[in-house]
Tab-separated table of C-alpha atoms and ligand atoms in Angstrom:
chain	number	residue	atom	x	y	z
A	178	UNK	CA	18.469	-178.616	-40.351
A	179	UNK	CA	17.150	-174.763	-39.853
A	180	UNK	CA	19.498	-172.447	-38.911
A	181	UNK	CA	19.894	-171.532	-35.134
A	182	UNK	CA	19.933	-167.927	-35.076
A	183	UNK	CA	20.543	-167.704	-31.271
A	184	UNK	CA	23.500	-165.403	-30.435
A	185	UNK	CA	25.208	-168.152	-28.309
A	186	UNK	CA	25.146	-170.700	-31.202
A	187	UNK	CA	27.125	-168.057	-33.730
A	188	UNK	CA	28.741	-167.147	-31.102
A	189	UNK	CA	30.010	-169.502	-27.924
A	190	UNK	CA	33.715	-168.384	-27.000
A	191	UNK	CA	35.742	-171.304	-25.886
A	192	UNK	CA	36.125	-171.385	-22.005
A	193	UNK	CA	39.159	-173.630	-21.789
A	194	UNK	CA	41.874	-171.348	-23.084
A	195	UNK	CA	44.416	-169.748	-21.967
A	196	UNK	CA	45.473	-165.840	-21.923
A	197	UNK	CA	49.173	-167.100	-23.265
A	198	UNK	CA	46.846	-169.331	-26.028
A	199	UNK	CA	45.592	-165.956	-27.620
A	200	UNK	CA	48.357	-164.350	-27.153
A	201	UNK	CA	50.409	-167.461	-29.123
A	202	UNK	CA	47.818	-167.403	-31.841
A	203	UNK	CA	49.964	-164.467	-33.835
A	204	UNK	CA	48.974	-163.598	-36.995
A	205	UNK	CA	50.835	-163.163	-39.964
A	206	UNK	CA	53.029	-160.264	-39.819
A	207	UNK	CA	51.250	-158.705	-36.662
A	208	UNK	CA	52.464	-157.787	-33.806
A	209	UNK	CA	50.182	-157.422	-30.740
A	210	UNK	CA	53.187	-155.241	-28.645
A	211	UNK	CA	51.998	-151.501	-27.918
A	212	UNK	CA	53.875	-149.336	-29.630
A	213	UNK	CA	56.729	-147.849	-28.213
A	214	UNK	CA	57.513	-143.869	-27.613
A	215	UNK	CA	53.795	-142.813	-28.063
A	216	UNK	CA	52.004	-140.643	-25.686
A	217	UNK	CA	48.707	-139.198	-25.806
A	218	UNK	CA	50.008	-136.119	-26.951
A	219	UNK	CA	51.425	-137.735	-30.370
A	220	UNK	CA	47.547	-138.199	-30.857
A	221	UNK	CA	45.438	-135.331	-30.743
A	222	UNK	CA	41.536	-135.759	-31.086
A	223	UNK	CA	41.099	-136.370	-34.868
A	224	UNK	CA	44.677	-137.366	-35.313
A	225	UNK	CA	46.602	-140.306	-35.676
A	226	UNK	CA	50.492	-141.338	-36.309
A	227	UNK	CA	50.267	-142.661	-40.132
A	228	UNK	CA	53.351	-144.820	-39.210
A	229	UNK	CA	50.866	-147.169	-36.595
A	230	UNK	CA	48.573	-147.943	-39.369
A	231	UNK	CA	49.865	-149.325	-42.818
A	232	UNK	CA	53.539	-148.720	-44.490
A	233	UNK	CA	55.392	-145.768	-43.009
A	234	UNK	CA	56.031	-143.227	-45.604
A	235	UNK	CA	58.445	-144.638	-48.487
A	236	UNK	CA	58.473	-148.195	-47.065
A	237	UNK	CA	57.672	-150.922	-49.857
A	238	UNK	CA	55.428	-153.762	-48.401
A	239	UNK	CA	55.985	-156.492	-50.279
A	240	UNK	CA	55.996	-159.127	-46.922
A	241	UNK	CA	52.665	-159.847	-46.269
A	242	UNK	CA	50.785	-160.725	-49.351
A	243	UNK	CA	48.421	-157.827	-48.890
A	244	UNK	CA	46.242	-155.915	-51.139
A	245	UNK	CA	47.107	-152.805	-51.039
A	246	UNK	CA	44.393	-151.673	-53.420
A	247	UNK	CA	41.584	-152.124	-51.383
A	248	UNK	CA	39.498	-151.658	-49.121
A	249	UNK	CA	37.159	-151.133	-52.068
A	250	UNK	CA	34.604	-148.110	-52.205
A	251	UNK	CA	32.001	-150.306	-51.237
A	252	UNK	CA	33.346	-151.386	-48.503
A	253	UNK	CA	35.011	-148.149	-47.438
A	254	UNK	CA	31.584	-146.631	-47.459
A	255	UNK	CA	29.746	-149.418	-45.271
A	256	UNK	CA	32.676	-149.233	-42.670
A	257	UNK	CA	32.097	-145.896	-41.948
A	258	UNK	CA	28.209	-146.470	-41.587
A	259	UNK	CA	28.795	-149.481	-39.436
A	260	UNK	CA	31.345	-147.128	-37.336
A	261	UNK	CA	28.958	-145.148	-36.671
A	262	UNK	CA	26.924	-147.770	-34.724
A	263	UNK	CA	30.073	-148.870	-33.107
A	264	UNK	CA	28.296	-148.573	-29.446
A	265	UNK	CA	26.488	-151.781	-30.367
A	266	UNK	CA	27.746	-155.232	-30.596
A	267	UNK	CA	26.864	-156.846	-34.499
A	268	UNK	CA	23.395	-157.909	-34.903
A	269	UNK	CA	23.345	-161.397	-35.086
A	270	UNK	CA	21.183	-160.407	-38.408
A	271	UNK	CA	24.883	-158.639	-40.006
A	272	UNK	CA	26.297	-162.243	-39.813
A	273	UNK	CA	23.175	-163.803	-41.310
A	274	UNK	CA	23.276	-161.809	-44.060
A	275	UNK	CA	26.940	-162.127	-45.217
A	276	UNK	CA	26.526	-165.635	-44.688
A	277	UNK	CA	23.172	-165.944	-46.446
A	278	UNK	CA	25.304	-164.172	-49.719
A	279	UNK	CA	28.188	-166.063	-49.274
A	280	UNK	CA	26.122	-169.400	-49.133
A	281	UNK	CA	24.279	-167.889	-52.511
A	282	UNK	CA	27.595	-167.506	-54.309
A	283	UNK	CA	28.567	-171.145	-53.120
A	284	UNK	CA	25.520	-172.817	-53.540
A	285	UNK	CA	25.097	-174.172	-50.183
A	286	UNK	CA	22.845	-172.963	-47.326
A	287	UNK	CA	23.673	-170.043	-44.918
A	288	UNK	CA	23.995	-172.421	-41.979
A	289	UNK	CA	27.067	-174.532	-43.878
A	290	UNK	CA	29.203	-170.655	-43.482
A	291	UNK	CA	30.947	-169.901	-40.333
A	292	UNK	CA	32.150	-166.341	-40.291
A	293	UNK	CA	35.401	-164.855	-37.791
A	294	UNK	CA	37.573	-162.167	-38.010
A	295	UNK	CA	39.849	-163.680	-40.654
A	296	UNK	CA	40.201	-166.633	-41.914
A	297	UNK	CA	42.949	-167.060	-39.144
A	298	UNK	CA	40.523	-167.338	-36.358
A	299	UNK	CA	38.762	-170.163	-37.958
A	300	UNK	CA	41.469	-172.351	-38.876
A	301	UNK	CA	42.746	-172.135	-35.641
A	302	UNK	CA	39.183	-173.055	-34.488
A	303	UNK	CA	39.283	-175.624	-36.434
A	304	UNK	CA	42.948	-176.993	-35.435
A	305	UNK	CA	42.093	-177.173	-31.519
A	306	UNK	CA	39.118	-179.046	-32.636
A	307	UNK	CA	40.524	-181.740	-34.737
A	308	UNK	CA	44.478	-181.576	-33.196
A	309	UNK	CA	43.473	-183.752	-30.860
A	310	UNK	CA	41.941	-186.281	-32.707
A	311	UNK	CA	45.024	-186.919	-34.231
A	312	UNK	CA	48.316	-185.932	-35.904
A	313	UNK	CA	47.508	-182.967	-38.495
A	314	UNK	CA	48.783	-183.697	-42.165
A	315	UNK	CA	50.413	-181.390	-44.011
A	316	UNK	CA	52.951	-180.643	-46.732
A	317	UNK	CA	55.880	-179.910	-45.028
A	318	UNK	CA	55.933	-176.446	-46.316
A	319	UNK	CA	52.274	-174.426	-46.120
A	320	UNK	CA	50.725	-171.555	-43.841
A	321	UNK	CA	51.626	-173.331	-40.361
A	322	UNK	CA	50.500	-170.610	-38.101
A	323	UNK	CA	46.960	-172.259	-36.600
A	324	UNK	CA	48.201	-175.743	-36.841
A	325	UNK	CA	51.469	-174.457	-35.007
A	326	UNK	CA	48.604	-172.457	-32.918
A	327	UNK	CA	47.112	-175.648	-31.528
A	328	UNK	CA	50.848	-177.056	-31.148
A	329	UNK	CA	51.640	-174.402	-28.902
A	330	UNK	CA	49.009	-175.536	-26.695
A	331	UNK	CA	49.718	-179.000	-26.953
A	332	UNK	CA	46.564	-180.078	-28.461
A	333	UNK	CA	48.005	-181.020	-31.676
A	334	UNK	CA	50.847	-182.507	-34.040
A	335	UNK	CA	51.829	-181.644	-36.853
A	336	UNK	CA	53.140	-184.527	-39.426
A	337	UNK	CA	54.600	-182.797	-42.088
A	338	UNK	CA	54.954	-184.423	-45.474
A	339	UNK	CA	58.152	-183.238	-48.430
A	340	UNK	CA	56.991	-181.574	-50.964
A	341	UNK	CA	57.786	-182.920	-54.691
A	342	UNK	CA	61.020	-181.770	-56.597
A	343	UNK	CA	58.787	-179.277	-58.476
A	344	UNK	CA	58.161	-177.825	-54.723
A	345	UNK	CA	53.859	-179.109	-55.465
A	346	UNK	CA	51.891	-180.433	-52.511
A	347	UNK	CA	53.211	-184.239	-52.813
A	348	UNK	CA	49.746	-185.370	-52.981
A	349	UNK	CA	50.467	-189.087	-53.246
A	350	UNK	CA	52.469	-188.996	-50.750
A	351	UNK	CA	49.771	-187.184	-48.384
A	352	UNK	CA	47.430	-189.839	-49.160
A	353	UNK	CA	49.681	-192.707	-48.348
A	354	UNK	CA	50.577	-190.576	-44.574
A	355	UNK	CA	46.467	-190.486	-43.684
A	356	UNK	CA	45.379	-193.325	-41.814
A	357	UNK	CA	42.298	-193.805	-39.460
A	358	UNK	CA	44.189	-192.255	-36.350
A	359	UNK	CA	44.882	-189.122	-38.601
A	360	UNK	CA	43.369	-185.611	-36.520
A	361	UNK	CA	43.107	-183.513	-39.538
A	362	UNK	CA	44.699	-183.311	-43.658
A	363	UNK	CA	45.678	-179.291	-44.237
A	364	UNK	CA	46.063	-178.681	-47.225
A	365	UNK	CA	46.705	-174.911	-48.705
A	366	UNK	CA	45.277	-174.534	-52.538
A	367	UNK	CA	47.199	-172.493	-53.715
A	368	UNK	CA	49.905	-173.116	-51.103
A	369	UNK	CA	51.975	-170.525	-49.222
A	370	UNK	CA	54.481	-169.690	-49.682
A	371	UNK	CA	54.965	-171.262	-53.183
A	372	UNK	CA	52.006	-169.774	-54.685
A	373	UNK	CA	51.615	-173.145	-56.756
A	374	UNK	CA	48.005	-174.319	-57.643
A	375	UNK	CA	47.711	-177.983	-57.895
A	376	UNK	CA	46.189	-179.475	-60.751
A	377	UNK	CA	42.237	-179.661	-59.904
A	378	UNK	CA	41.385	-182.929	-60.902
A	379	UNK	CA	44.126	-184.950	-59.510
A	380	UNK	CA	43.536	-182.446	-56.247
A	381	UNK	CA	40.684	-183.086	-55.188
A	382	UNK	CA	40.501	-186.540	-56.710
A	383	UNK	CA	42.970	-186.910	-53.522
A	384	UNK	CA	41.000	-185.247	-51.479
A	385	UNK	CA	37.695	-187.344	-51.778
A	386	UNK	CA	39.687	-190.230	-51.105
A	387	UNK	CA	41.372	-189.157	-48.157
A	388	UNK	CA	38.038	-187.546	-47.252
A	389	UNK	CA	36.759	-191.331	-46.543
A	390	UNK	CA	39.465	-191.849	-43.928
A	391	UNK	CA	39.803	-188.343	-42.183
A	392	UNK	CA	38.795	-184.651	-42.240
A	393	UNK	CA	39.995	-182.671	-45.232
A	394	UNK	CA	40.689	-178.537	-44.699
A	395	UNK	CA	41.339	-176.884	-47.745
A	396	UNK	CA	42.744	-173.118	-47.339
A	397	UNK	CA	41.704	-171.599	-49.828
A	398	UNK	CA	42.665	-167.949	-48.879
A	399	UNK	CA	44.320	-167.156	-52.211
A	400	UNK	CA	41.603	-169.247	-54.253
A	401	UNK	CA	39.891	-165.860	-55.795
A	402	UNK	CA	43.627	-164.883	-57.236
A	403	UNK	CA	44.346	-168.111	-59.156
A	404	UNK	CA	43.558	-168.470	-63.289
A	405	UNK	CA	40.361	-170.277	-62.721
A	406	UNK	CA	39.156	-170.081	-58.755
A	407	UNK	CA	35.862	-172.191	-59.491
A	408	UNK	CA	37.796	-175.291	-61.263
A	409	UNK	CA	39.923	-175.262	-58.992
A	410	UNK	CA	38.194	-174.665	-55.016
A	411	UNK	CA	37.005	-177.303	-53.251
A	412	UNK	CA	33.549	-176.193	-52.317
A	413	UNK	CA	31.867	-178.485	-54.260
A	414	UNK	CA	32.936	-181.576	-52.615
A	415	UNK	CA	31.380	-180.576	-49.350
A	416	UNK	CA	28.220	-180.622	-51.448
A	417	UNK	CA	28.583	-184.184	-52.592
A	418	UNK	CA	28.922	-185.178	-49.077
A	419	UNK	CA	32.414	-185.410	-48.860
A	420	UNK	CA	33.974	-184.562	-45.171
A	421	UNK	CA	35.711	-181.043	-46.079
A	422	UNK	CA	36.173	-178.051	-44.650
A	423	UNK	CA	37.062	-174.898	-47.227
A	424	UNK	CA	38.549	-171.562	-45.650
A	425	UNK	CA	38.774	-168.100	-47.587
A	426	UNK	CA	39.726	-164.430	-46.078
A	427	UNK	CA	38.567	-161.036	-46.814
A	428	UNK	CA	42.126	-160.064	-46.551
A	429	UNK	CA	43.665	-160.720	-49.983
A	430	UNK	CA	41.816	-160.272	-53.315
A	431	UNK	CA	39.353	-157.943	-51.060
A	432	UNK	CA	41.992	-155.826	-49.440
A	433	UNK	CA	41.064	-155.927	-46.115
A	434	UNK	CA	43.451	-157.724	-44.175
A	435	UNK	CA	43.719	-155.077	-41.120
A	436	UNK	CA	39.487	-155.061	-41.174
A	437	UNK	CA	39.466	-158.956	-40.027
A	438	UNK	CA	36.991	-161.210	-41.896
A	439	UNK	CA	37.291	-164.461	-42.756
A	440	UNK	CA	34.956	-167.662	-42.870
A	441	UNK	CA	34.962	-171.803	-43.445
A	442	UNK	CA	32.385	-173.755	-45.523
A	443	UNK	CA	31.358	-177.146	-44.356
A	444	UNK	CA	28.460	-179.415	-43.931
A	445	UNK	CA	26.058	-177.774	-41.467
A	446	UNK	CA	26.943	-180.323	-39.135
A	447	UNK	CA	30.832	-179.367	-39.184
A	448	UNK	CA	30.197	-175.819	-38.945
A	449	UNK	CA	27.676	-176.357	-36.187
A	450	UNK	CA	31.075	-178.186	-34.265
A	451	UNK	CA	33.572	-175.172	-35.131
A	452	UNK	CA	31.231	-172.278	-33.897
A	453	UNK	CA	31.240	-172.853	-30.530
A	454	UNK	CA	35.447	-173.116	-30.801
A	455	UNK	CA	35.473	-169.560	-32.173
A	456	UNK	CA	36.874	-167.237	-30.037
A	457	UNK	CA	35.892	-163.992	-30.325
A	458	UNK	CA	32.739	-162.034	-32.026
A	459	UNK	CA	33.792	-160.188	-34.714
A	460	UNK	CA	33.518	-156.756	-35.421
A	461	UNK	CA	30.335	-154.894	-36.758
A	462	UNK	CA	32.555	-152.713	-39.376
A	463	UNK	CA	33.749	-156.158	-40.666
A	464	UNK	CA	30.561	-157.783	-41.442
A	465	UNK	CA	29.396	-154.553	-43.160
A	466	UNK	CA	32.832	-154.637	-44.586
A	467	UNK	CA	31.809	-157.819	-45.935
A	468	UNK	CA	28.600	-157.285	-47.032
A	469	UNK	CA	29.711	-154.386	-48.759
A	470	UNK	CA	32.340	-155.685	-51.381
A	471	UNK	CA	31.407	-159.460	-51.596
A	472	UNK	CA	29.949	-159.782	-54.379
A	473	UNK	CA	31.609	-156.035	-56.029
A	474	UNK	CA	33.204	-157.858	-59.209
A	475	UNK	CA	34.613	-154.710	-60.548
A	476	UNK	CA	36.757	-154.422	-57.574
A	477	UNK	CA	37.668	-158.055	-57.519
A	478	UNK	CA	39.006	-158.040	-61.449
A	479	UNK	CA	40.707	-154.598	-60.642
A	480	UNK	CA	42.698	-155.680	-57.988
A	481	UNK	CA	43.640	-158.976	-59.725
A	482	UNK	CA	44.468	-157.067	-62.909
A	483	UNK	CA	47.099	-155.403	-60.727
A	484	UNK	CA	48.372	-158.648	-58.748
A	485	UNK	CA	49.027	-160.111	-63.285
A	486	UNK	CA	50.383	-156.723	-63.783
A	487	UNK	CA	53.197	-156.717	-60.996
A	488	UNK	CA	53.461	-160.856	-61.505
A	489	UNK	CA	54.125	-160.220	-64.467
A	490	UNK	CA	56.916	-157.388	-64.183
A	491	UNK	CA	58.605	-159.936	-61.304
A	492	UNK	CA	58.924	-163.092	-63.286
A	493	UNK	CA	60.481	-160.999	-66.653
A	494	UNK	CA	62.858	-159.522	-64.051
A	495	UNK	CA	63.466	-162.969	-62.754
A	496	UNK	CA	63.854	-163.888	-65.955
A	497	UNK	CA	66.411	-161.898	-66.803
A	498	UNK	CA	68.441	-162.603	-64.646
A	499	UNK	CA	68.224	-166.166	-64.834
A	500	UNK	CA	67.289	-166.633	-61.388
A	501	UNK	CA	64.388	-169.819	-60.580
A	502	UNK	CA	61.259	-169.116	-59.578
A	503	UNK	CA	57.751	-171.168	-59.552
A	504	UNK	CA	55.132	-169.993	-61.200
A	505	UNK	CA	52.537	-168.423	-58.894
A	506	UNK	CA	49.162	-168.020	-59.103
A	507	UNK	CA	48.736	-165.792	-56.299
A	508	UNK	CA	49.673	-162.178	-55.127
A	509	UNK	CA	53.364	-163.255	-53.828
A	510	UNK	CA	56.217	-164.721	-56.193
A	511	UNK	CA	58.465	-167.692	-54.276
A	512	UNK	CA	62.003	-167.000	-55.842
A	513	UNK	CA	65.379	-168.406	-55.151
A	514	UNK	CA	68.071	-166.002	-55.508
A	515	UNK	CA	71.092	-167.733	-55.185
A	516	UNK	CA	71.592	-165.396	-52.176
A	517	UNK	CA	71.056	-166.277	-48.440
A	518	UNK	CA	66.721	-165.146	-48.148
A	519	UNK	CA	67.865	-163.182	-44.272
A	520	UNK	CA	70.546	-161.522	-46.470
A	521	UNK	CA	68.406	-160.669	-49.132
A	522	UNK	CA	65.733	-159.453	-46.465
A	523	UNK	CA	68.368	-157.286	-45.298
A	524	UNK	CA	69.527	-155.958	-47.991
A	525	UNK	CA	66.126	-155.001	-49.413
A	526	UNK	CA	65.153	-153.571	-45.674
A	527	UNK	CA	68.034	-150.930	-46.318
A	528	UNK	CA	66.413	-149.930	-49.437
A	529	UNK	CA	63.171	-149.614	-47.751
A	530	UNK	CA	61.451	-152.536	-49.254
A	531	UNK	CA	60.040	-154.888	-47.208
A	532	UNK	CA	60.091	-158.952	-47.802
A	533	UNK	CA	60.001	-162.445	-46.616
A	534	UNK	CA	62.607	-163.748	-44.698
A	535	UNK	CA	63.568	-167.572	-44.674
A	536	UNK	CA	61.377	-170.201	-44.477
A	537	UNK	CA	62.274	-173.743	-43.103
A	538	UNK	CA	65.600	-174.719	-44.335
A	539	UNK	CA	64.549	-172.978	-47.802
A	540	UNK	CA	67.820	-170.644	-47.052
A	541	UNK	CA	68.232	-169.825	-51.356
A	542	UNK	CA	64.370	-168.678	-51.442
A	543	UNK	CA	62.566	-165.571	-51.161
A	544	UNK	CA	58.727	-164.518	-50.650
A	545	UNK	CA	57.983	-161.600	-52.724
A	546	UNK	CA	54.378	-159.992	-52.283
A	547	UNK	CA	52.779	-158.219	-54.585
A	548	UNK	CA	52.133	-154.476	-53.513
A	549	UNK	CA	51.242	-151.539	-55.343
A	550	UNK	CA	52.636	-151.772	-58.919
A	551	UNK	CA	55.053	-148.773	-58.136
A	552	UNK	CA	56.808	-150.379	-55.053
A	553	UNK	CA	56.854	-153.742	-57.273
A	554	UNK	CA	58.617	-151.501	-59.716
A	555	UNK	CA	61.151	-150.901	-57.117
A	556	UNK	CA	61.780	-154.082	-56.144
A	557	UNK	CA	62.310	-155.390	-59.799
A	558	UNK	CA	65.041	-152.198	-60.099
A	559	UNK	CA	66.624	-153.138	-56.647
A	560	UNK	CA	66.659	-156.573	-57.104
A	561	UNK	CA	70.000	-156.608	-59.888
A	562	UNK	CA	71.738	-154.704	-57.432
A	563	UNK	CA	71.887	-157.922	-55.001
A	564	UNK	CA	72.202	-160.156	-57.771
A	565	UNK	CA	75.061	-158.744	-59.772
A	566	UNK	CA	76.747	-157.543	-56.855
B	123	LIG	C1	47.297	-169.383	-46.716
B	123	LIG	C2	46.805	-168.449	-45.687
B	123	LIG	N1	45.700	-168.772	-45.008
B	123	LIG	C3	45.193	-167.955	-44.084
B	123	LIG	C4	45.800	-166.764	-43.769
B	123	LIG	C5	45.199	-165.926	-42.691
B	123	LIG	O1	44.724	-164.756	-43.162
B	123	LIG	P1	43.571	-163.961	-42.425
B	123	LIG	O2	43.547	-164.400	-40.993
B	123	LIG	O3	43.943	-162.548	-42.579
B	123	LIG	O4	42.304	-164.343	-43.119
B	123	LIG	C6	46.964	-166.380	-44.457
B	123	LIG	C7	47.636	-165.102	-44.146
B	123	LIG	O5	48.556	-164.665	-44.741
B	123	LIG	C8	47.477	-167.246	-45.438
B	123	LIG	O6	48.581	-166.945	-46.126
């Protein structure tokens, strides 16, 4: 099928929804209030209050599982140049490129790539498509924020599965949940918040069988940060044939989570249904953004030489004191302290580091991200204070 290059076909918002729908479609650790107490005159021309944008001073964000390492130079310098051209709306040719290079790396064609600003926009997309279909699938414990997204607006359920003892994706037990009436499977690889990888072959073994009955979406946001991302993403199965959808962000191993890009893979057919769902048009700055540090390696093994380098300082602190922890493959550790997770949230907030609160009824765990080695460093010193106390 050639690739229609028309404007409206990358681009077709969705008329239906709602004001409140955007507004419920929150994004991990965003907030879209103004901020308070600021007044033109806080911001001369040329100036801006460093507390809006990124940590305030001596805060250590370790909540959001963001890369504080990048933007990389390559991208740095293609967001300025894009900037620059800001008066214009992307050329439709920006988006055709990125996807043309992001189809290369893949080995699928560029019209199989549906780009948005983050990988947030698409799965939600793709959860207002497919919610009502159907109940969604999912392990009881993953990144619930679209799915929840299409809840909100009542065009989807979510049927959440337990996870195994080992706190894995209960694969088995997914499979046995899908039947013909199932909307959607969403599965997380690796998942968040546990940061577990399941084992490829038995993975997507599971997933090509389920694939017969019902629509498999595989988030693969964190795919780039675990041991071996090609054994273990999905991409290939959409190849052979298989009815798949794979996600991945911009916003982790590349650093730019506050720069918005994100895209799906899926047959050209699929990603022909999801781009008129899409919602907005996303920003010129991102796509150069994009084009700029896909394919920059040396930025890629940097920052995940620094995500093993404060993994690694976490789980020996861990490990000293004894406490349980899964063993992550992504930029966030999944810890349980013993301790009640708000309480720990607390305590770390007065020490000006910044984690995860609770999840579910997981009231023993905590979400640690991986930030800049030095405010990792604090966190592994602070963290036998709360412990020992
Ligand atoms: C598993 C997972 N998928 C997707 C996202 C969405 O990220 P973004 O919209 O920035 O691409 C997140 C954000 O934290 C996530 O943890």
């Amino acid at each position: 099928m050639p690739l229609d290059l028309s404007r409206r076909s990358l681009f077709t918002g969705a008329a239906g929804l709602t004001v409140s729908g955007l507004a419920g479609a929150g994004l991990a650790g965003c907030s879209q209030t103004a901020p308070s107490g600021t007044t033109d005159a806080a911001f001369p021309p040329g100036a801006i209050d460093p507390h809006l944008l990124g940590p305030a001073e001596g805060v250590a964000l370790l909540s959001r599982n963001e890369n504080p390492y990048g933007p990389s130079q390559s991208a740095l310098d293609m967001i300025e140049y894009a900037a620059s051209k800001g008066a214009y709306y992307a050329n439709q040719e920006a988006a055709v490129s990125l996807m043309s290079m992001i189809a290369e790396k893949n080995g699928v064609d560029p019209e199989q790539v549906v780009l948005t600003t983050g990988s947030g926009e698409v799965l939600s997309a793709i959860a207002v498509l497919y919610g009502p279909r159907g109940p969604i699938v999912a392990p009881r414990l993953f990144w619930d924020t679209t799915a929840l997204y299409a809840a909100n607006l009542g065009m989807a359920e979510i049927q959440r599965v337990p996870l195994t003892d080992e706190m894995e994706i209960d694969l088995a037990a997914i499979e046995a949940a899908v039947t013909p009436d199932t909307g959607l499977v969403q599965l997380c690889n690796p998942n968040n918040p546990t940061g577990l990888v399941s084992d490829p072959a038995t993975f997507q073994a599971a997933v090509r069988r389920m694939a017969a009955t019902t629509t498999v979406l595989v988030d693969e946001a964190y795919i780039e940060l675990s041991d071996d991302p090609e054994a273990n993403s999905c991409v290939p199965l959409i190849s052979e044939g298989h009815d798949v959808i794979v996600t991945r962000t911009f916003s982790k191993i590349y650093g730019m989570a506050g720069i918005r890009l994100g895209y799906a893979i899926a047959s050209a057919e699929t990603a022909a249904a999801i781009r008129p769902v899409v919602m907005s048009w996303s920003p010129c700055t991102s796509y150069a953004a994009g084009i700029g540090c896909y394919n920059d390696d040396a930025f890629i093994d940097f920052s995940k030489s620094k995500v093993t380098e404060a993994r690694d300082m976490v789980f020996a602190t861990l490990d000293t004191l004894g406490l349980d922890y899964l063993p992550s493959q992504t930029n966030f550790v999944y810890f349980k302290s013993g301790l009640e997770a708000n309480a720990v949230q607390a305590a770390m907030a007065e020490r000006l580091i910044s984690v995860r609160g609770q999840y579910m009824d997981y009231n023993e765990w905590t979400r640690v991200s991986m930030g800049k080695v030095e405010d990792v460093e604090r966190f592994c010193r602070a963290l036998p204070e709360l412990i020992e106390a």
